[in-house]
Coordinates of C-alpha atoms in Angstrom, one line a residue:
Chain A
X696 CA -1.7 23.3 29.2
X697 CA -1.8 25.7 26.4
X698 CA -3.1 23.8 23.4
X699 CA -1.9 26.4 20.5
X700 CA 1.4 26.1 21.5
X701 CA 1.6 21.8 22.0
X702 CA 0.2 21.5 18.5
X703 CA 2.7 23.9 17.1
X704 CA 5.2 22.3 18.8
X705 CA 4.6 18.8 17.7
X706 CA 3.4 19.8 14.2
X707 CA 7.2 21.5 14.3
X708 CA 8.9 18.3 15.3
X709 CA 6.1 16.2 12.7
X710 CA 7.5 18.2 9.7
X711 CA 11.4 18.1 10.8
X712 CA 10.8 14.3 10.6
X713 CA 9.1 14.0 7.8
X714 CA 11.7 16.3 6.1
X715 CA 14.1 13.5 7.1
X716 CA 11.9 10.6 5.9
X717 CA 11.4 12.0 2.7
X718 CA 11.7 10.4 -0.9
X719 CA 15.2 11.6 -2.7
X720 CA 14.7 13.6 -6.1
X721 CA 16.8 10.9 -7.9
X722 CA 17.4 11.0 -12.0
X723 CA 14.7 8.3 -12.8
X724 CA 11.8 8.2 -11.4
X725 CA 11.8 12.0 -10.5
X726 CA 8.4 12.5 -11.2
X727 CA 6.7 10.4 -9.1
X728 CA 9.3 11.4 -6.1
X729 CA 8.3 14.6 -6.4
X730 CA 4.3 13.6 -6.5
X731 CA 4.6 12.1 -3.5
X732 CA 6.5 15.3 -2.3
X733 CA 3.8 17.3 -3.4
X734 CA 1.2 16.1 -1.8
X735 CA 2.9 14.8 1.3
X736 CA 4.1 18.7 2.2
X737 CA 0.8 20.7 1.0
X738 CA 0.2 21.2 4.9
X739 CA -2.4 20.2 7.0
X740 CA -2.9 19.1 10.5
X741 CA -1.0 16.6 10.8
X742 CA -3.7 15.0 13.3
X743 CA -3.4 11.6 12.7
X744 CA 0.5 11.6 14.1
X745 CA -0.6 14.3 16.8
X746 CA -2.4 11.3 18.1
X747 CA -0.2 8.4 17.6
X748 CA 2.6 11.1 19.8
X749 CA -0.3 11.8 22.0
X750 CA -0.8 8.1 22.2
X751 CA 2.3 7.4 23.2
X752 CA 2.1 9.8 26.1
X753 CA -1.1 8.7 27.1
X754 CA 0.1 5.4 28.5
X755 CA 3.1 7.1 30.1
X756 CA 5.4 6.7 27.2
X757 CA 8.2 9.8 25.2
X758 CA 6.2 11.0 22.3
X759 CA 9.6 11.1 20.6
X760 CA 10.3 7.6 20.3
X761 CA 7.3 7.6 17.8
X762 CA 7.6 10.4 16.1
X763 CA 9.4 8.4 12.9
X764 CA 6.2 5.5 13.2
X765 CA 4.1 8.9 13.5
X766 CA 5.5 10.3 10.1
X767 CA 4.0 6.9 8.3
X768 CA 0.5 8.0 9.4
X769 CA 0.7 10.8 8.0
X770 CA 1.6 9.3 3.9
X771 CA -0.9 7.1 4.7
X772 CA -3.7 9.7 4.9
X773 CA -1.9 12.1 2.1
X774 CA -1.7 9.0 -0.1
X775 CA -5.6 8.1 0.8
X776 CA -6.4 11.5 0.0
X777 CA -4.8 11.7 -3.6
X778 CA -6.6 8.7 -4.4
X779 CA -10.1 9.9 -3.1
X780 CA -9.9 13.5 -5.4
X781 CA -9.0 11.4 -8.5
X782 CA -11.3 11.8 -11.2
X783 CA -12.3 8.0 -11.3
X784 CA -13.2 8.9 -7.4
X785 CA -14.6 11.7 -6.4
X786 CA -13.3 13.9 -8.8
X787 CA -11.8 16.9 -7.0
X788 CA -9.6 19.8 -8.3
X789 CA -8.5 21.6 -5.0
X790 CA -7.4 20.4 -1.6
X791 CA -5.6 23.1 0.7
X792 CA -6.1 25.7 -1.2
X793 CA -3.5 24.2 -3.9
X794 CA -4.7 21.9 -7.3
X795 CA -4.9 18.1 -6.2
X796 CA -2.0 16.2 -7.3
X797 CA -3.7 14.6 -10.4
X798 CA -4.1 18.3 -11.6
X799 CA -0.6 19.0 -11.1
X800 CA 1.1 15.6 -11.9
X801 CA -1.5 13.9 -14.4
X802 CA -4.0 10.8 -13.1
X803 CA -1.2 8.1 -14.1
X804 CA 1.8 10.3 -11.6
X805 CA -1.2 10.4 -9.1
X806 CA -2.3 6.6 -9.2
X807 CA 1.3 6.2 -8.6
X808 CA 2.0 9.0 -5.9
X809 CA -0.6 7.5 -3.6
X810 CA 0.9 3.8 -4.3
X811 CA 4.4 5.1 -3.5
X812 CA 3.5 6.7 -0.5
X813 CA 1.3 3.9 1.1
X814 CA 4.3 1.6 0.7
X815 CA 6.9 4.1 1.7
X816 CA 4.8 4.2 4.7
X817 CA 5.3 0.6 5.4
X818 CA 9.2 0.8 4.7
X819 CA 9.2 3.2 7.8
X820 CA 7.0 1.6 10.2
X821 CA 9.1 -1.6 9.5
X822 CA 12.6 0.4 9.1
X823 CA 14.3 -1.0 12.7
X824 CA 17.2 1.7 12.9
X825 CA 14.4 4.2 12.8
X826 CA 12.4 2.8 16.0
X827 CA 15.7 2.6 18.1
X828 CA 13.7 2.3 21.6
X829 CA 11.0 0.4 20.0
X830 CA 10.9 -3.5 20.7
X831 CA 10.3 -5.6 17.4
X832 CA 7.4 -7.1 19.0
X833 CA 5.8 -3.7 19.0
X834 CA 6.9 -2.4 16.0
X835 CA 5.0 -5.4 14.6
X836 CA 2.1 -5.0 15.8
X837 CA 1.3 -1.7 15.7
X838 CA 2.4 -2.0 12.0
X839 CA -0.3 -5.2 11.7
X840 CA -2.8 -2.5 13.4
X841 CA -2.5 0.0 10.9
X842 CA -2.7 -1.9 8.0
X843 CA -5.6 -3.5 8.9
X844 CA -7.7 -0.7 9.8
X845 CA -6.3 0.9 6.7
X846 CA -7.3 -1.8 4.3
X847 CA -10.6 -2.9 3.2
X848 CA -11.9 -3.8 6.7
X849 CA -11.2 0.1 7.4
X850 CA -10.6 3.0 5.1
X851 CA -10.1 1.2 1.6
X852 CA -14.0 -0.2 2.4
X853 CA -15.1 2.7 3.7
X854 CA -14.3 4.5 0.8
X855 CA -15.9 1.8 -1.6
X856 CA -19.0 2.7 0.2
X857 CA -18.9 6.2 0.3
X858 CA -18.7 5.9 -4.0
X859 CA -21.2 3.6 -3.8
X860 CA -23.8 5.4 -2.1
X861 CA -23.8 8.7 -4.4
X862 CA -26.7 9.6 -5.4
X863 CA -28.2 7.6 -3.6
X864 CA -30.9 8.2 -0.5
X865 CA -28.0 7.7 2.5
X866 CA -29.7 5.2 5.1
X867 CA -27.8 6.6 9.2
X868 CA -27.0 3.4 8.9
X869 CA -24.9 3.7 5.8
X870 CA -23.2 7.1 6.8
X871 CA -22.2 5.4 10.1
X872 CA -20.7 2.6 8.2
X873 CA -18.8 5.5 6.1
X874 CA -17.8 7.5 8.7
X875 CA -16.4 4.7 11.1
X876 CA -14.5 3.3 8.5
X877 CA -13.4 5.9 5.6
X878 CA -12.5 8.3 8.6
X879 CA -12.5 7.1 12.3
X880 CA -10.3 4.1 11.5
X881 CA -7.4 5.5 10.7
X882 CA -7.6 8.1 13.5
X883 CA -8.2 4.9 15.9
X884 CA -5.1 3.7 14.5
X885 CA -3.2 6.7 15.3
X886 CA -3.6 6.8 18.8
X887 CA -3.6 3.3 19.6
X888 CA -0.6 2.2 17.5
X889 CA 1.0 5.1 19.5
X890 CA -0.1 3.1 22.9
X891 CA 1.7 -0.2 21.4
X892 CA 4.3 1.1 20.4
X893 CA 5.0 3.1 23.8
X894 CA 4.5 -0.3 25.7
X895 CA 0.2 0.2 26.8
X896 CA -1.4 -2.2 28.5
X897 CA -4.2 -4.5 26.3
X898 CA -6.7 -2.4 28.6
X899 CA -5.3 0.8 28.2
X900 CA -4.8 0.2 24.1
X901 CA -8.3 -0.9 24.1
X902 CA -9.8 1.9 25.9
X903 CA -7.6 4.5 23.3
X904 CA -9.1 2.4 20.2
X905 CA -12.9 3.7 21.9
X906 CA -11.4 7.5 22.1
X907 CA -10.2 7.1 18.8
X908 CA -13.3 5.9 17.2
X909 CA -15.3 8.0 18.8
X910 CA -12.8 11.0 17.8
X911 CA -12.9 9.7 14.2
X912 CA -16.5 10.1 14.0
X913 CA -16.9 13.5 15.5
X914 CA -14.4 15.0 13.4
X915 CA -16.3 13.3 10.5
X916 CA -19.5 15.0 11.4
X917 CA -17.6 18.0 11.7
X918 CA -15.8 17.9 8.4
X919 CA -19.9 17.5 7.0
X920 CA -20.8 20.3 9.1
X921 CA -18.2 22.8 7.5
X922 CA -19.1 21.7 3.9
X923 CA -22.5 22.9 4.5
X924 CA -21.8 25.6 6.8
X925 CA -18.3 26.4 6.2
X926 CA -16.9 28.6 3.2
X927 CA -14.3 28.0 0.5
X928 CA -11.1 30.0 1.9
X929 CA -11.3 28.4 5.8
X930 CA -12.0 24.4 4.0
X931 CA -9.5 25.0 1.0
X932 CA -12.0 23.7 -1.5
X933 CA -15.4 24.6 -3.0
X934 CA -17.9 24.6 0.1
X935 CA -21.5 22.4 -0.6
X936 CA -19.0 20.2 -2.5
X937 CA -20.6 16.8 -0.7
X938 CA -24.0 18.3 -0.9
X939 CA -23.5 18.9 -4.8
X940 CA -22.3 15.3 -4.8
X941 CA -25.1 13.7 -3.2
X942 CA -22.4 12.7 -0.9
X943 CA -23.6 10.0 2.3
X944 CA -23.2 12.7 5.0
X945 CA -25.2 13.0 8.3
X946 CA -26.4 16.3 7.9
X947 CA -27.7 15.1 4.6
X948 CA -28.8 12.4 6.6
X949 CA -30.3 14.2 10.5
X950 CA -29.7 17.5 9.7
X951 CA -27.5 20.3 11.1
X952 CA -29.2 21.0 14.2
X953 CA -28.9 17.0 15.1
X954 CA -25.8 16.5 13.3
X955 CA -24.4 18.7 16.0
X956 CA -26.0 17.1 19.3
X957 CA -24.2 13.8 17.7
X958 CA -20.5 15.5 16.8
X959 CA -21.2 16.5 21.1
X960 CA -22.5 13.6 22.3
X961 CA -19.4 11.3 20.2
X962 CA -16.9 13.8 21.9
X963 CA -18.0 13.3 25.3
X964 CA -17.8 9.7 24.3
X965 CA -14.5 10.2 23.3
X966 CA -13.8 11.5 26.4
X967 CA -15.4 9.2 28.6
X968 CA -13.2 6.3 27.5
X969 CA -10.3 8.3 28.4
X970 CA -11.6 8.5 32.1
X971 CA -9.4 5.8 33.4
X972 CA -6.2 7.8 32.2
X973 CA -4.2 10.3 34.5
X974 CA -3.0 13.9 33.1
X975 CA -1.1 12.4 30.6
X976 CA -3.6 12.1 28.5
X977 CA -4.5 15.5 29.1
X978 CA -3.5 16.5 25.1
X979 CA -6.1 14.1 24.1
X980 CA -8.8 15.3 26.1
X981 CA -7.9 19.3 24.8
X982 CA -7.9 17.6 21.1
X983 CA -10.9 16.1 21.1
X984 CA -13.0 19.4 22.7
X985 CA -10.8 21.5 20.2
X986 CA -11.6 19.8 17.4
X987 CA -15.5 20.0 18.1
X988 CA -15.0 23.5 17.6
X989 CA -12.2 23.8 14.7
X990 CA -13.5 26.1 11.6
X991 CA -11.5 24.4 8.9
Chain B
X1278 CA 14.3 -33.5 -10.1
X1279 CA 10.8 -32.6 -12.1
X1280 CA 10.6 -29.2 -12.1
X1281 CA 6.8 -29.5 -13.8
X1282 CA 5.7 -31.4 -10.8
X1283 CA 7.6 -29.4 -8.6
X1284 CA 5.7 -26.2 -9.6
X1285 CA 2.1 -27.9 -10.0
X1286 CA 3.0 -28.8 -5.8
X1287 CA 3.8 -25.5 -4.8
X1288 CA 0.7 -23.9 -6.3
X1289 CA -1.6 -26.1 -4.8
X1290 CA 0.2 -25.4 -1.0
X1291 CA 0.0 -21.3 -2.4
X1292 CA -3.2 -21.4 -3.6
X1293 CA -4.9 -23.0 0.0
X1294 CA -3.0 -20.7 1.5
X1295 CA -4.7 -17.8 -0.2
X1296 CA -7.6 -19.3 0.0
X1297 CA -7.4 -19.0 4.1
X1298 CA -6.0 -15.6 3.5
X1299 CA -8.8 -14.3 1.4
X1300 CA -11.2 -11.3 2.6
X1301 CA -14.0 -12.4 3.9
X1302 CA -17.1 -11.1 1.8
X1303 CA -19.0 -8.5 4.5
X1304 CA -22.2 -7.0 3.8
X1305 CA -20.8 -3.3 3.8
X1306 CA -17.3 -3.5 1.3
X1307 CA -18.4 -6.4 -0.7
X1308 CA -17.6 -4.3 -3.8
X1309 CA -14.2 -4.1 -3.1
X1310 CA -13.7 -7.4 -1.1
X1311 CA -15.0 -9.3 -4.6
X1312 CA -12.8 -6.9 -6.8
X1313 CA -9.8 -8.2 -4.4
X1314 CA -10.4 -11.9 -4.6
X1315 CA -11.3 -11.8 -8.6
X1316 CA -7.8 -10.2 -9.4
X1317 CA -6.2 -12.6 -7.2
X1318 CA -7.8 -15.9 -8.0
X1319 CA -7.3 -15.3 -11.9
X1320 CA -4.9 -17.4 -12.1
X1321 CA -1.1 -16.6 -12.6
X1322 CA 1.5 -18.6 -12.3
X1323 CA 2.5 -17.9 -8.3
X1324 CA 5.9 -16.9 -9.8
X1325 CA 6.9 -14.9 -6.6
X1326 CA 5.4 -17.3 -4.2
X1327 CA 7.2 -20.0 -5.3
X1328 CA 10.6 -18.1 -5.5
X1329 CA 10.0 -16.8 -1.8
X1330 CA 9.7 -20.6 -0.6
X1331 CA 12.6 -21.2 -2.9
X1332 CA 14.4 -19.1 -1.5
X1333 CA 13.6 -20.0 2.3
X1334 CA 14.3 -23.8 0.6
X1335 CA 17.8 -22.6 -0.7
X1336 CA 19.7 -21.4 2.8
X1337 CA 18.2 -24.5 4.4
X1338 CA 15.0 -23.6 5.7
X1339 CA 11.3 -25.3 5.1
X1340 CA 9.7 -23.2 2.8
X1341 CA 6.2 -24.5 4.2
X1342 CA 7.0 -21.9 7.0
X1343 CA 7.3 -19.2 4.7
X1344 CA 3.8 -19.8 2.7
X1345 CA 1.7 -17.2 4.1
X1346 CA 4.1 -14.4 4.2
X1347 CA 5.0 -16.0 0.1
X1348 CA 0.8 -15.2 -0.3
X1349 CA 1.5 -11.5 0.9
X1350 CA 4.1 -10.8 -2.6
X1351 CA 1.1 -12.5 -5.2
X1352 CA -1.0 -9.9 -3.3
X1353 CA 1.3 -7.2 -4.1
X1354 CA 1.7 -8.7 -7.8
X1355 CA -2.0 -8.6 -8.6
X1356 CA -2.3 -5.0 -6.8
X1357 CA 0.2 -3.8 -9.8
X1358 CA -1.5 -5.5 -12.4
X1359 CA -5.0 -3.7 -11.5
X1360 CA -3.0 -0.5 -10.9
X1361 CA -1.1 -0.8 -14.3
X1362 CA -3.8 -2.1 -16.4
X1363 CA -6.4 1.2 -15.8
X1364 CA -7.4 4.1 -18.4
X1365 CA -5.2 6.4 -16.9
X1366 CA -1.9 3.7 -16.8
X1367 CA -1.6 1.1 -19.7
X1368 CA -5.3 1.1 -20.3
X1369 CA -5.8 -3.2 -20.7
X1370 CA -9.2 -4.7 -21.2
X1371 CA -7.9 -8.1 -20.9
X1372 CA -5.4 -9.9 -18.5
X1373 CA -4.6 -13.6 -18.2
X1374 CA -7.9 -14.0 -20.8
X1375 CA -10.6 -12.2 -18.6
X1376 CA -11.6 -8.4 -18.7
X1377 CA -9.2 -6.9 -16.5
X1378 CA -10.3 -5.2 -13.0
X1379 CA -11.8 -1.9 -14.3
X1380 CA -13.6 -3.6 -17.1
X1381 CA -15.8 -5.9 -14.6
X1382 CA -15.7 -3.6 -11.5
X1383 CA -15.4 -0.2 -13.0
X1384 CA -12.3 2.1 -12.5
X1385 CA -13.1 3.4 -9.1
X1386 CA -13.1 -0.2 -7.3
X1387 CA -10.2 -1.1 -9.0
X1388 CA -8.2 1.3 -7.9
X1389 CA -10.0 0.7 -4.5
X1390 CA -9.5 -3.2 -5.0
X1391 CA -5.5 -2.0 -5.7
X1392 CA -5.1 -0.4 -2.7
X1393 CA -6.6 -3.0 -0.3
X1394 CA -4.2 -6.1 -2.0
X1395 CA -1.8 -3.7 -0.9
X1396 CA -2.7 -3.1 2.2
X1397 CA -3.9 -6.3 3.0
X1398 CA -0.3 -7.9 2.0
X1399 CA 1.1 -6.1 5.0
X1400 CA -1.4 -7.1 7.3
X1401 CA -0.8 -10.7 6.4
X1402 CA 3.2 -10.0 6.3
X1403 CA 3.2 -8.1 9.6
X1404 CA 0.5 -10.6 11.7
X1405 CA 2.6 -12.7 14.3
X1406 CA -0.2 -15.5 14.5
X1407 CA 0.7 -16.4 10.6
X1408 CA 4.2 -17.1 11.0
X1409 CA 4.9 -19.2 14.2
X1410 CA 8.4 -20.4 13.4
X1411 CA 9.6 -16.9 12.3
X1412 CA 11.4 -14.3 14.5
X1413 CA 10.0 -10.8 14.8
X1414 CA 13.3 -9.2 13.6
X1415 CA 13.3 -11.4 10.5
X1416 CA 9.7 -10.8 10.1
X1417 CA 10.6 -6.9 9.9
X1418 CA 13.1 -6.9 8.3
X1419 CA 12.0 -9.1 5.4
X1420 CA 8.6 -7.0 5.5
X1421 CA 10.8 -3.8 5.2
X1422 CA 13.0 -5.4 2.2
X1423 CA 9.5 -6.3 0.4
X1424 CA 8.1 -2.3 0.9
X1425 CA 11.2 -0.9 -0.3
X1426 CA 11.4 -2.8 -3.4
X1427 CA 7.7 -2.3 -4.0
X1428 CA 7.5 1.0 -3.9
X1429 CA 9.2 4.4 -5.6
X1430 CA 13.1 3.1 -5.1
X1431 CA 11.4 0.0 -7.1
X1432 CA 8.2 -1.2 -8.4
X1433 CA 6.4 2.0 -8.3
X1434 CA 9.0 4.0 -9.7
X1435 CA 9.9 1.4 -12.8
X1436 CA 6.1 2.0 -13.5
X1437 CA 6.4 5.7 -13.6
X1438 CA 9.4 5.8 -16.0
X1439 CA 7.3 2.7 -18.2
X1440 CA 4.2 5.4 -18.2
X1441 CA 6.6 7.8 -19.5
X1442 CA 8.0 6.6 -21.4
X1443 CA 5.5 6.0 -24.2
X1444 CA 6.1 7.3 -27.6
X1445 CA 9.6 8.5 -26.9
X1446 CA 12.0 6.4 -28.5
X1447 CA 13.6 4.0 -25.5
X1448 CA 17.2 4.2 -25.1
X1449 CA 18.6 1.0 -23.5
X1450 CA 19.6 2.7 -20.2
X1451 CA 16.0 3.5 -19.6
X1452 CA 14.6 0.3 -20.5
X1453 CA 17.3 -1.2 -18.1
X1454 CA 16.0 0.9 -15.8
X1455 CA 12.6 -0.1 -16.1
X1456 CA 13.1 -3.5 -15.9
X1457 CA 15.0 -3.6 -13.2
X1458 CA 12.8 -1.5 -11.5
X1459 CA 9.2 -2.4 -12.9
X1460 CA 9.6 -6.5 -12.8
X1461 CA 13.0 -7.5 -10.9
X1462 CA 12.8 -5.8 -7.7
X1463 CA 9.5 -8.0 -6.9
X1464 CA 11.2 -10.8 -7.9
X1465 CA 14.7 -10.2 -5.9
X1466 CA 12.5 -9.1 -3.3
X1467 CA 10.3 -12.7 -3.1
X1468 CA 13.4 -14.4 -3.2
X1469 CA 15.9 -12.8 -0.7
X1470 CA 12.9 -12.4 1.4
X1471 CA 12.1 -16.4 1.5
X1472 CA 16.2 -16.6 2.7
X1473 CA 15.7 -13.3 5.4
X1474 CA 12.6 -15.4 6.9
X1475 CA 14.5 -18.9 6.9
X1476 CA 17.5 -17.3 9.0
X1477 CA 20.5 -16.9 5.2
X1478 CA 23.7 -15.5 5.8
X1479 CA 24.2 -11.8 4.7
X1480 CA 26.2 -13.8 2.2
X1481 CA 23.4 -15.9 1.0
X1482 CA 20.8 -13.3 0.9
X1483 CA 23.4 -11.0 -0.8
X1484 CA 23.9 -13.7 -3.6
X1485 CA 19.8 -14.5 -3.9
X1486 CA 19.3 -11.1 -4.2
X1487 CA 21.3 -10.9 -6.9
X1488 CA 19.7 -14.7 -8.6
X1489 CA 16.9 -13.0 -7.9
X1490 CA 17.8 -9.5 -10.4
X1491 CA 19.3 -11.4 -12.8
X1492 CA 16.2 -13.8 -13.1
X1493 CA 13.3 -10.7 -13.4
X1494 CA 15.4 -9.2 -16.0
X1495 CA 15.9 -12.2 -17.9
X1496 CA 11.6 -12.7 -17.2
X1497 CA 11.2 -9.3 -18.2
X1498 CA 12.9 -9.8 -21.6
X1499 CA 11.1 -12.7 -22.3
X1500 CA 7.3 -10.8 -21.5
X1501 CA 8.8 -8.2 -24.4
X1502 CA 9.7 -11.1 -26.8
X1503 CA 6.3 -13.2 -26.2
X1504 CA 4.4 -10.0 -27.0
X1505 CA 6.3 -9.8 -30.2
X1506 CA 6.2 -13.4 -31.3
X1507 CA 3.3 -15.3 -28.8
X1508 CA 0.0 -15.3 -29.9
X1509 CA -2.6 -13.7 -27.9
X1510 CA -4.1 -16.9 -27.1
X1511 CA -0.5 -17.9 -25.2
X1512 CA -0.4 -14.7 -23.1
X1513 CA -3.9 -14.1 -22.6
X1514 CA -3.8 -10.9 -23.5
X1515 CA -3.6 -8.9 -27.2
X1516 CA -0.5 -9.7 -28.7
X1517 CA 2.0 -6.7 -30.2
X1518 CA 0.2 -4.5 -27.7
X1519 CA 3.6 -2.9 -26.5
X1520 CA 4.6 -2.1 -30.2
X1521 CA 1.2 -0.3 -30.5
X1522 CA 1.6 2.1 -27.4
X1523 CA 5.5 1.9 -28.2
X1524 CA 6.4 0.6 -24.8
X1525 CA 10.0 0.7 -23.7
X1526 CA 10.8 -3.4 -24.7
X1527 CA 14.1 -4.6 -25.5
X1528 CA 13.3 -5.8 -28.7
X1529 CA 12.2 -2.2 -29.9
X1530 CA 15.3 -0.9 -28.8
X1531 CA 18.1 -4.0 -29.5
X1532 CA 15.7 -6.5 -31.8
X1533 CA 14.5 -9.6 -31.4
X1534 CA 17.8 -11.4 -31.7
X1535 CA 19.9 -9.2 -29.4
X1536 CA 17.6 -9.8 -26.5
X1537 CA 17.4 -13.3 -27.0
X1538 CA 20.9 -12.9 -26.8
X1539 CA 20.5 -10.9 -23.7
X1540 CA 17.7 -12.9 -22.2
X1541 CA 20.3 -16.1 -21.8
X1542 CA 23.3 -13.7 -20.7
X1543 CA 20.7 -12.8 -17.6
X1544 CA 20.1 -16.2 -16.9
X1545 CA 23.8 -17.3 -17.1
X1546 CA 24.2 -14.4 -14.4
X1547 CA 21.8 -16.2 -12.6
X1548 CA 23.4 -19.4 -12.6
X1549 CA 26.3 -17.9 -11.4
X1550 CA 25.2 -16.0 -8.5
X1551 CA 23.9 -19.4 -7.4
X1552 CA 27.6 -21.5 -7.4
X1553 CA 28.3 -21.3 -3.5
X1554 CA 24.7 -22.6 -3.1
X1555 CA 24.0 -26.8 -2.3
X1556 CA 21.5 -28.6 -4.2
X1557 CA 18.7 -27.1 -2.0
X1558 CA 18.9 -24.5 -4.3
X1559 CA 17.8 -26.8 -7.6
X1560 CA 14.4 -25.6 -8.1
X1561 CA 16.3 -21.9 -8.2
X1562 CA 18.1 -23.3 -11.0
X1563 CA 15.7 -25.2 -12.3
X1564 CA 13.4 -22.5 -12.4
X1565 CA 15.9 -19.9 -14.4
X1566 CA 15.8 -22.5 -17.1
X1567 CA 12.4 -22.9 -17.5
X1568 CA 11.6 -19.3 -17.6
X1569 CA 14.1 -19.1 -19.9
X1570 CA 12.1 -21.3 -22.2
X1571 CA 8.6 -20.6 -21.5
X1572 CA 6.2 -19.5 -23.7
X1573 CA 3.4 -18.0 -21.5

């Protein structure tokens, strides 16, 4: 399998959808429709509904009959991320390369932007004429799944944490805290709301949640890892930016050297749990050993 | 019937309920968790709540079946009043005669605390265990109802145009628009969700929904005429404080009079959308009356 050309393809069929999904410019509230716009196509990965589709086809289901459900992931993470850069946050003026949305819209738009687009992505995930092959049972859950590992018991605390422990001396402890919330849940509630909805077993779901956490916190280490060894054009803004910060971060924490023998050892973990699975979840496995060596 | 005991009833049943519903205080998130639970146990009158089981109460339904999904809306209240009340919004100190979220948590976990109310509604809206007598279709659908009417096509985008409005002179249009948006779609949403989730007619949701628009204008107007003529001991927050940041009220656009005027004519509308309804739906009517008189 040719990795370059399944993540183009699904990023492809990602954006078409999200085109679809996306907020009307209507007379009224214009501004904050076109906040959420903003943010919601600057670009990116689109990992997080890679992984729900990739989910999905894990546990022998059509990536396609997600894609909608995948969409929601994705205004999730834009909307967590217009939050994080505000000022009252962490106080960021670039993301992508472009000015973060309360430079471009004002802090009030922004507040607003992220709150619009967390709730929009509720109205989809429960939306039934956009989950046509999807049972309500699933829909559901997966929906229940999300939101909790979104909330304060996953990236909302983690978050809370990470402000928190500025400036201050990071403990491992702490950045693992940070990490397995602020980042890996969300990613863990990617792919396995993906196995739900596309009808996985408990023990199959269960086993995706390990890849995903695992996942979550090797691409966490990696993000560090770019911020200190990365420059400014291939991570879109200011490299040393956590380091300037004082941010929580395991190299800050371990180190390079060791922050990279844990980013390995959490991918082969990743991998591990997906041993049970046959070569359907052969996307997964390419992700996770692609991602330990992505530059941006 | 007695409306006064009526009310006092249901808050107790809402206010156990939140009590079970609460976030747990964790060693990690506590910031946030405690930010959460102080916005949401200051008080309030459980407006929504109690419409919600009103609503399940007028198609027929027991509204004690409803209660925890009725929880899930005074989540989604208090997340808009942290939101709306920081620097970058409205800019409160006070609320309901306590320093509002940002001015005892600080303006990071506030918007944190904001975002995991919000969050946290869903999970409580979307977890099967919470609502045993409740199909997963009406589960959805009234979930879906609630997020669309939260968000930009409602809540969030009646904010926006509130923000924007500031220091322009309001034309009635856009103050119709605002209300409508900003403080009636929560309430139409609590109410025709209570009917969705107690198995109403298309008819009957169809004619709460529109109780339920009539009645958050008619609320709306009277917030704009107790900041006016209330004291700030009343309202628990500085009176006038709309005149000062010229806020988009109906009395600065029609006088106090007029929207007195108006205030009733919303509540007749009310009324009216509530003929084809039994006496099951009393406390609806009863409640439109006593809002219409409050003066708090």
């Amino acid at each position: 399998m040719n990795l370059s050309e399944y993540l183009h393809d699904r990023r492809d069929r990602i954006d078409q959808a999200l085109n679809r999904l996306l907020p009307p410019i209507d007379s009224h509230q214009r501004t904050v429709v076109e906040a959420m716009r903003y943010s919601l196509l600057a670009g990116g990965k689109r990992i997080r509904p890679i992984l729900c589709m990739a989910g999905a086809e894990a546990v022998g289901g059509n990536p396609d009959t997600v894609v909608n459900f995948a969409c929601a992931l994705e205004m999730i993470h834009a909307y967590s991320l217009i939050h994080d850069d505000l000022p009252a946050m962490d106080n960021d003026d670039f993301r992508r390369g472009i000015p973060t949305n309360h430079k471009r819209f004002g802090d009030a738009a922004a507040i607003l932007a992220g709150d619009g687009l967390l709730t929009e992505a509720f109205s989809v995930m429960t939306r039934r004429a956009l989950h046509p092959e999807i049972s309500s049972e699933q829909l559901l859950e997966a929906t229940r799944v999300v939101a909790d590992l979104a909330g304060f018991r996953g990236m909302v605390g983690g978050q809370m944490v990470d402000i928190e422990s500025e400036g201050v001396r990071p403990t491992i402890d702490v950045v693992q805290f940070i990490h397995s919330t602020k980042t890996a849940a969300l990613i863990r509630a990617s792919v396995s709301s993906g196995a739900i909805l596309a009808g996985g077993t408990e023990e199959s779901v269960s086993n995706l949640s390990r890849y995903g956490d695992f996942l979550g916190l090797a691409f966490q280490i990696r993000d560090d890892l770019l911020d200190v060894v990365g420059t400014s054009e291939e991570i879109g803004k200011p490299a040393g930016s956590d380091l300037e910060k004082n941010k929580a971060t395991y190299p800050a924490v371990l180190g390079i050297a060791e922050s990279e023998a844990r980013e390995k050892q959490m991918v082969e973990q990743a991998l591990a749990a997906l041993s049970s699975f046959d070569d359907r979840a052969e996307p997964l496995k390419d992700l996770a050993l692609h991602l330990l060596n992505r530059k941006k």
